Coordinates of C-alpha atoms in Angstrom, one line a residue:
X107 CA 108.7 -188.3 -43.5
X108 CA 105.0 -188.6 -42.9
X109 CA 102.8 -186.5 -44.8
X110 CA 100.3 -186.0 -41.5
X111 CA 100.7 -183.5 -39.3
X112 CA 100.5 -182.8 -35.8
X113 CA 99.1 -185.1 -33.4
X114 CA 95.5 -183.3 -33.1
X115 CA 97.1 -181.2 -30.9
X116 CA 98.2 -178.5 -33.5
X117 CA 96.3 -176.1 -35.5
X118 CA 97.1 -174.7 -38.6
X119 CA 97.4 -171.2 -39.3
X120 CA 98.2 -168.5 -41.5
X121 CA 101.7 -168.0 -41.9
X122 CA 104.1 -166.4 -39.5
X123 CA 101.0 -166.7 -36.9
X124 CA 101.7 -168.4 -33.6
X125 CA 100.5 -171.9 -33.3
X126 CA 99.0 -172.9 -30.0
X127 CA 102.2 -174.9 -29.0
X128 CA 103.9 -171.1 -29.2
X129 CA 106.1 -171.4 -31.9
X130 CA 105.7 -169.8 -35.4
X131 CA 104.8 -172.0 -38.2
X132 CA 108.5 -172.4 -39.8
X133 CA 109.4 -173.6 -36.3
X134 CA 106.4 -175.8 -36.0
X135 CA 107.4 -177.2 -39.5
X136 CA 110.6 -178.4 -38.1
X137 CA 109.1 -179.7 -34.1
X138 CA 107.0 -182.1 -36.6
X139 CA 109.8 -183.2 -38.7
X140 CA 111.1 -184.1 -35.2
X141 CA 108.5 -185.9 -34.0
X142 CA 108.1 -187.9 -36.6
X143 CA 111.9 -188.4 -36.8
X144 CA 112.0 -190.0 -32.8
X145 CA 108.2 -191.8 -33.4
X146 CA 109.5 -193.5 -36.6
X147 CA 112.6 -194.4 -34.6
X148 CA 114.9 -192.7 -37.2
X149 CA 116.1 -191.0 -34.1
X150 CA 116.6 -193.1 -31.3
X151 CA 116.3 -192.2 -27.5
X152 CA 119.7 -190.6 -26.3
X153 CA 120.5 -189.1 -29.7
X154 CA 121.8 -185.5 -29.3
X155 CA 120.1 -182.5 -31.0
X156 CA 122.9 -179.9 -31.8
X157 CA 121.4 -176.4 -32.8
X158 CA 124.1 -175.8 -35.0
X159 CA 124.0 -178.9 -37.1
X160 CA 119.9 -178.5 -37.0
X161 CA 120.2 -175.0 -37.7
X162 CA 122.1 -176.0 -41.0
X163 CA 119.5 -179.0 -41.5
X164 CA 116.7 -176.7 -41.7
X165 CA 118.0 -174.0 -42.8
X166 CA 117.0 -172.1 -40.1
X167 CA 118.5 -169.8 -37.0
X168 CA 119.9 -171.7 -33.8
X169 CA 117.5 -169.2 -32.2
X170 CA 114.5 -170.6 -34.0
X171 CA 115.8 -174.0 -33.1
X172 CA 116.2 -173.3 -29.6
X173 CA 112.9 -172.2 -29.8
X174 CA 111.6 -175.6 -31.1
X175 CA 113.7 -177.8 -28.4
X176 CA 112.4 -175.9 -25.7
X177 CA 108.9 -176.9 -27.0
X178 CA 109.6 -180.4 -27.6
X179 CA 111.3 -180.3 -24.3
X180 CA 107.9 -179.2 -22.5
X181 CA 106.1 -182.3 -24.1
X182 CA 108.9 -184.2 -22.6
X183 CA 110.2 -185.9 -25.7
X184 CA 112.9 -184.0 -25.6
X185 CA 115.5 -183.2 -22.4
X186 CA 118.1 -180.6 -22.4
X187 CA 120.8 -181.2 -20.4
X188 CA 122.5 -177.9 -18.8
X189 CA 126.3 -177.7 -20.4
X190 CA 125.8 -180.4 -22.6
X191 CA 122.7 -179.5 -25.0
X192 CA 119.5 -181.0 -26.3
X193 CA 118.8 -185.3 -26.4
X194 CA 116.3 -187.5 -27.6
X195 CA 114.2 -188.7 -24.2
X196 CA 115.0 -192.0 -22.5
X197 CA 112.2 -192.6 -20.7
X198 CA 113.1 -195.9 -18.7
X199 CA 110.6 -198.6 -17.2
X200 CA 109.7 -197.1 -14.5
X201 CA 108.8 -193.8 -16.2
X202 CA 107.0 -195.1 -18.4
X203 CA 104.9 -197.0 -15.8
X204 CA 104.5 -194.2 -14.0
X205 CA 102.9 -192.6 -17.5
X206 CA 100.8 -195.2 -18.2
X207 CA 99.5 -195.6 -14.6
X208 CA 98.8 -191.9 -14.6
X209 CA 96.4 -192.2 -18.0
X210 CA 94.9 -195.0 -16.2
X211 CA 93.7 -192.9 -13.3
X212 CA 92.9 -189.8 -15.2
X213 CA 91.2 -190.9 -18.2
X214 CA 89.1 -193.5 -16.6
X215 CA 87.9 -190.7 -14.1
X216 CA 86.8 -189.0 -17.1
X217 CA 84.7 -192.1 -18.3
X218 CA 83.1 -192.5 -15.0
X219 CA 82.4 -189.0 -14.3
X220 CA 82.3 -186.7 -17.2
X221 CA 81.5 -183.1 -17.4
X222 CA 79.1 -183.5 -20.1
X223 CA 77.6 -186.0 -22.4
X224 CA 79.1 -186.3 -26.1
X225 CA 77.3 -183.8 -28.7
X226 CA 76.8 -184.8 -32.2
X227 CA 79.8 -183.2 -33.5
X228 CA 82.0 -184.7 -31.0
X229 CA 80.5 -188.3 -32.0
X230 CA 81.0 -187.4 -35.5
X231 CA 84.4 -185.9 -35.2
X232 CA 85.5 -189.0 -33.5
X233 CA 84.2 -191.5 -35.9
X234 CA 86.0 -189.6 -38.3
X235 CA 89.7 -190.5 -35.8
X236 CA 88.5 -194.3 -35.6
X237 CA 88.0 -194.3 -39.6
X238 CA 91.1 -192.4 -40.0
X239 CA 92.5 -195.5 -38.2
X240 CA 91.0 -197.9 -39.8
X241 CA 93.2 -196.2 -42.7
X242 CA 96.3 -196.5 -40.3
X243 CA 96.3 -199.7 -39.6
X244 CA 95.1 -201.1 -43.5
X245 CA 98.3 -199.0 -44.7
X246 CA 100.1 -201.0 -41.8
X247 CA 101.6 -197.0 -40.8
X248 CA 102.7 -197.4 -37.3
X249 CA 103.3 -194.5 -37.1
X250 CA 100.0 -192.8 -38.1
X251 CA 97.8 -195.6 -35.8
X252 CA 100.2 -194.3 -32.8
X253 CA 99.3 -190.7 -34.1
X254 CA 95.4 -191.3 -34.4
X255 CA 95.2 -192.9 -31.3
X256 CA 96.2 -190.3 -29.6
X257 CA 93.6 -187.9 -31.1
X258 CA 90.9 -190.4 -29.9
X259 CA 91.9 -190.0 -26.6
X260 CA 92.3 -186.3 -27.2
X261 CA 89.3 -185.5 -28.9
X262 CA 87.4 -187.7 -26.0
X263 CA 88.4 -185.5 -23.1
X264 CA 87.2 -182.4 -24.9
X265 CA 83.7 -183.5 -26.0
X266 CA 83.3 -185.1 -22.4
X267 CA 83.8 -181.0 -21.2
X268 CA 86.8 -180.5 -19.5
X269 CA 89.8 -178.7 -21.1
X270 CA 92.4 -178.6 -18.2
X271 CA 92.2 -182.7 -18.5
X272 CA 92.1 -182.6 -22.0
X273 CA 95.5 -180.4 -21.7
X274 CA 96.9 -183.3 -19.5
X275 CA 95.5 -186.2 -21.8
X276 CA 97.8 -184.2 -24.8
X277 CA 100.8 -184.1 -22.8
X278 CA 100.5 -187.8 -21.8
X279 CA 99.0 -189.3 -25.0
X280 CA 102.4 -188.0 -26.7
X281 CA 104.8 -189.1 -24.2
X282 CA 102.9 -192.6 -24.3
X283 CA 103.7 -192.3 -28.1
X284 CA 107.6 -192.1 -27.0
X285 CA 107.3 -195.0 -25.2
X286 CA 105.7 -197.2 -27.5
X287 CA 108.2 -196.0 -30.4
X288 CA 110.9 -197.2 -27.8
X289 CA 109.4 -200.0 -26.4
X290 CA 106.3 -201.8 -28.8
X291 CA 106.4 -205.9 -29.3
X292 CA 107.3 -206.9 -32.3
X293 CA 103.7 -207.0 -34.5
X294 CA 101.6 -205.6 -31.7
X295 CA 99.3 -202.5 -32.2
X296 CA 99.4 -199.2 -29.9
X297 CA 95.3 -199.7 -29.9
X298 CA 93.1 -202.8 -30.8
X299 CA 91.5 -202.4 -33.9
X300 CA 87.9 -202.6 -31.7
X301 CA 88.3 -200.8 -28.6
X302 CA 87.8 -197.1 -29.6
X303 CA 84.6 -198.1 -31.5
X304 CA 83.7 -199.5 -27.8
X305 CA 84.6 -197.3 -26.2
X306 CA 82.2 -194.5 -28.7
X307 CA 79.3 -196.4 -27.9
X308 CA 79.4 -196.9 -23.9
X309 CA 79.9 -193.4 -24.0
X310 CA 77.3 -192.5 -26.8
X311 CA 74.9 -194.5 -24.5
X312 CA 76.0 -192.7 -21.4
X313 CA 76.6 -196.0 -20.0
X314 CA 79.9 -194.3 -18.1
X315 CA 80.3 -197.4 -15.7
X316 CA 81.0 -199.3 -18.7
X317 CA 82.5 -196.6 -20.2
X318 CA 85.2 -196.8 -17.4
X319 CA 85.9 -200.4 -17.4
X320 CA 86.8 -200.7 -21.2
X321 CA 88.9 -197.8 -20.9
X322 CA 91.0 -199.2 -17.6
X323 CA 91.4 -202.9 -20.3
X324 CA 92.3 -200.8 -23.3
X325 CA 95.0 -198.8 -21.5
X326 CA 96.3 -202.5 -19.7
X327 CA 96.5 -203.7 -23.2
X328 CA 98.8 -200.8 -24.4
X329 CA 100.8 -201.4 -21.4
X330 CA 100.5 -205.1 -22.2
X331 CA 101.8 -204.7 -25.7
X332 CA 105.6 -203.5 -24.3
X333 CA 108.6 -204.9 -23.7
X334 CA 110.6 -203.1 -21.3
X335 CA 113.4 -205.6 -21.4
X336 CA 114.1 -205.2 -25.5
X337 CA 116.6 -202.7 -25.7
X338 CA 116.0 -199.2 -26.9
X339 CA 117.1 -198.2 -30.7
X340 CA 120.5 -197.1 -30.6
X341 CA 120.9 -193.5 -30.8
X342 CA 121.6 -191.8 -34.1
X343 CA 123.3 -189.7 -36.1
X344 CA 121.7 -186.2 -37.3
X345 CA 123.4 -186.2 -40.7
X346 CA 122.0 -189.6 -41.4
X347 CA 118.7 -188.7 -40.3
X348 CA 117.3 -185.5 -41.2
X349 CA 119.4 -184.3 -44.2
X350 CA 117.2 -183.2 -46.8

C-alpha cells in the first residue's frame, strides 16, 4: 500500500488521540488502508466490506470497524446499505457529473471572490503540494498525483480564508478521487502537469478574474480526461485484497 497518508485532510496525532475525521488513530490506520485500497482500484466499486472478515483483516473489533465505515461512508466512498452491510461506492455518470459540476461552481467562486489574499505561508505551503507532484507524476504514482491534487485544491480554499468551503472542497476533492479511480482514460492525468503552477500565480498576483477562468479549464479538463462509457473495475474479493 502507499506509504503517504491521508489526503491533507488528516492530522496526525499522538496515539489513541481523536483525529479530526473522529476516529482514533488505529481506526484511522485502517480508513487509509481503505482508501488506498478503492483509489488503487484493488477494490473495485460494488465490492462489499464485511466487518467480520475486516475485523479479522486488521485485527481489530467489528465495533472499531463499524466505526471506520461509518466515516468512509460520510466522505461518500463508502455506502451502507440497511440489511445488507457496507460496499465500495458506485458513483454513476450522472453523479459524478453532478460532482464535478458542483467543484466547478464552488471553487471558481472562490477564485473570483476570495476572502482573503494568499499569505506567504500559504504560497509556500502550496509550492511545497505542486513539487510534491512533480514527484508524483516523475514516479508515474497515480495514485499519489490523484492524492496531491487534492491537497492543492484543499490547501487553496484555506489560504483564500474561508473554512466552511474549504470543508466542502475536502468532501468533494475525495469523491472526485473515486471517480477518477473508476473512471480515468487510459494514460491521462487527474491534473496537468502546469495548471496548479497557474493557477499559484493568478492568484499570487491577485489577478482573481484570471484566477477564475483557469480554474473553470482545469476542472473541464479533469472532466475531460473520463470515460464514463469504460466499464467500472469489477468488484473484489477482501481476502485477495487486504490480507496482510
Amino acid at each position: 500500500m502507499s506509504g503517504l497518508v491521508g489526503d491533507g485532510m488528516d492530522v496526525v496525532l499522538t496515539a489513541g488521540a481523536l483525529r479530526d475525521d473522529g476516529l482514533v488513530q488505529e481506526e484511522s490506520a485502517v480508513a487509509q488502508a481503505l482508501r488506498d485500497a478503492i483509489l488503487e482500484r484493488r477494490l473495485g466499486p460494488g465490492s462489499r466490506l464485511p466487518e467480520e472478515q475486516l475485523a479479522e483483516i486488521f485485527a481489530s473489533s467489528r465495533g472499531r470497524i463499524r466505526r471506520v465505515l461509518l466515516a468512509l461512508a460520510r466522505e461518500h466512498i463508502v455506502v451502507i446499505q440497511p440489511s445488507r452491510g457496507a460496499f465500495v461506492a458506485s458513483p454513476d455518470a450522472a453523479e459524478s457529473r453532478a460532482v464535478l459540476a458542483a467543484r466547478r461552481t464552488i471553487e471558481v467562486g472562490v477564485m473570483e471572490r476570495p476572502c482573503q489574499p494568499l499569505t506567504d505561508e500559504a504560497i509556500g505551503a502550496l509550492r511545497m503540494v505542486i513539487e510534491e507532484e512533480r514527484r508524483a507524476h516523475a514516479a508515474h504514482d497515480a495514485v499519489a498525483m490523484i492524492r496531491w491534487s487534492g491537497r492543492f485544491h484543499l490547501e487553496l480554499a484555506l489560504g483564500l480564508g474561508n473554512a466552511v468551503i474549504a470543508d466542502i472542497v475536502s468532501e468533494l476533492s475525495l469523491r472526485t478521487s473515486l471517480i477518477i479511480a473508476i473512471y480515468e482514460r487510459q494514460n491521462a492525468t487527474c491534473c496537468l502537469k502546469a495548471d496548479h503552477d497557474l493557477l499559484l500565480g493568478a492568484v499570487s498576483d491577485q489577478a482573481w478574474a484570471e484566477a477564475g477562468r483557469l480554474m473553470s479549464r482545469h476542472l473541464l479538463e479533469i472532466e475531460n480526461n473520463l470515460d464514463f462509457s469504460s466499464p467500472a473495475p469489477p468488484a473484489t474479493s477482501l481476502g485477495l485484497i487486504l490480507k496482510r
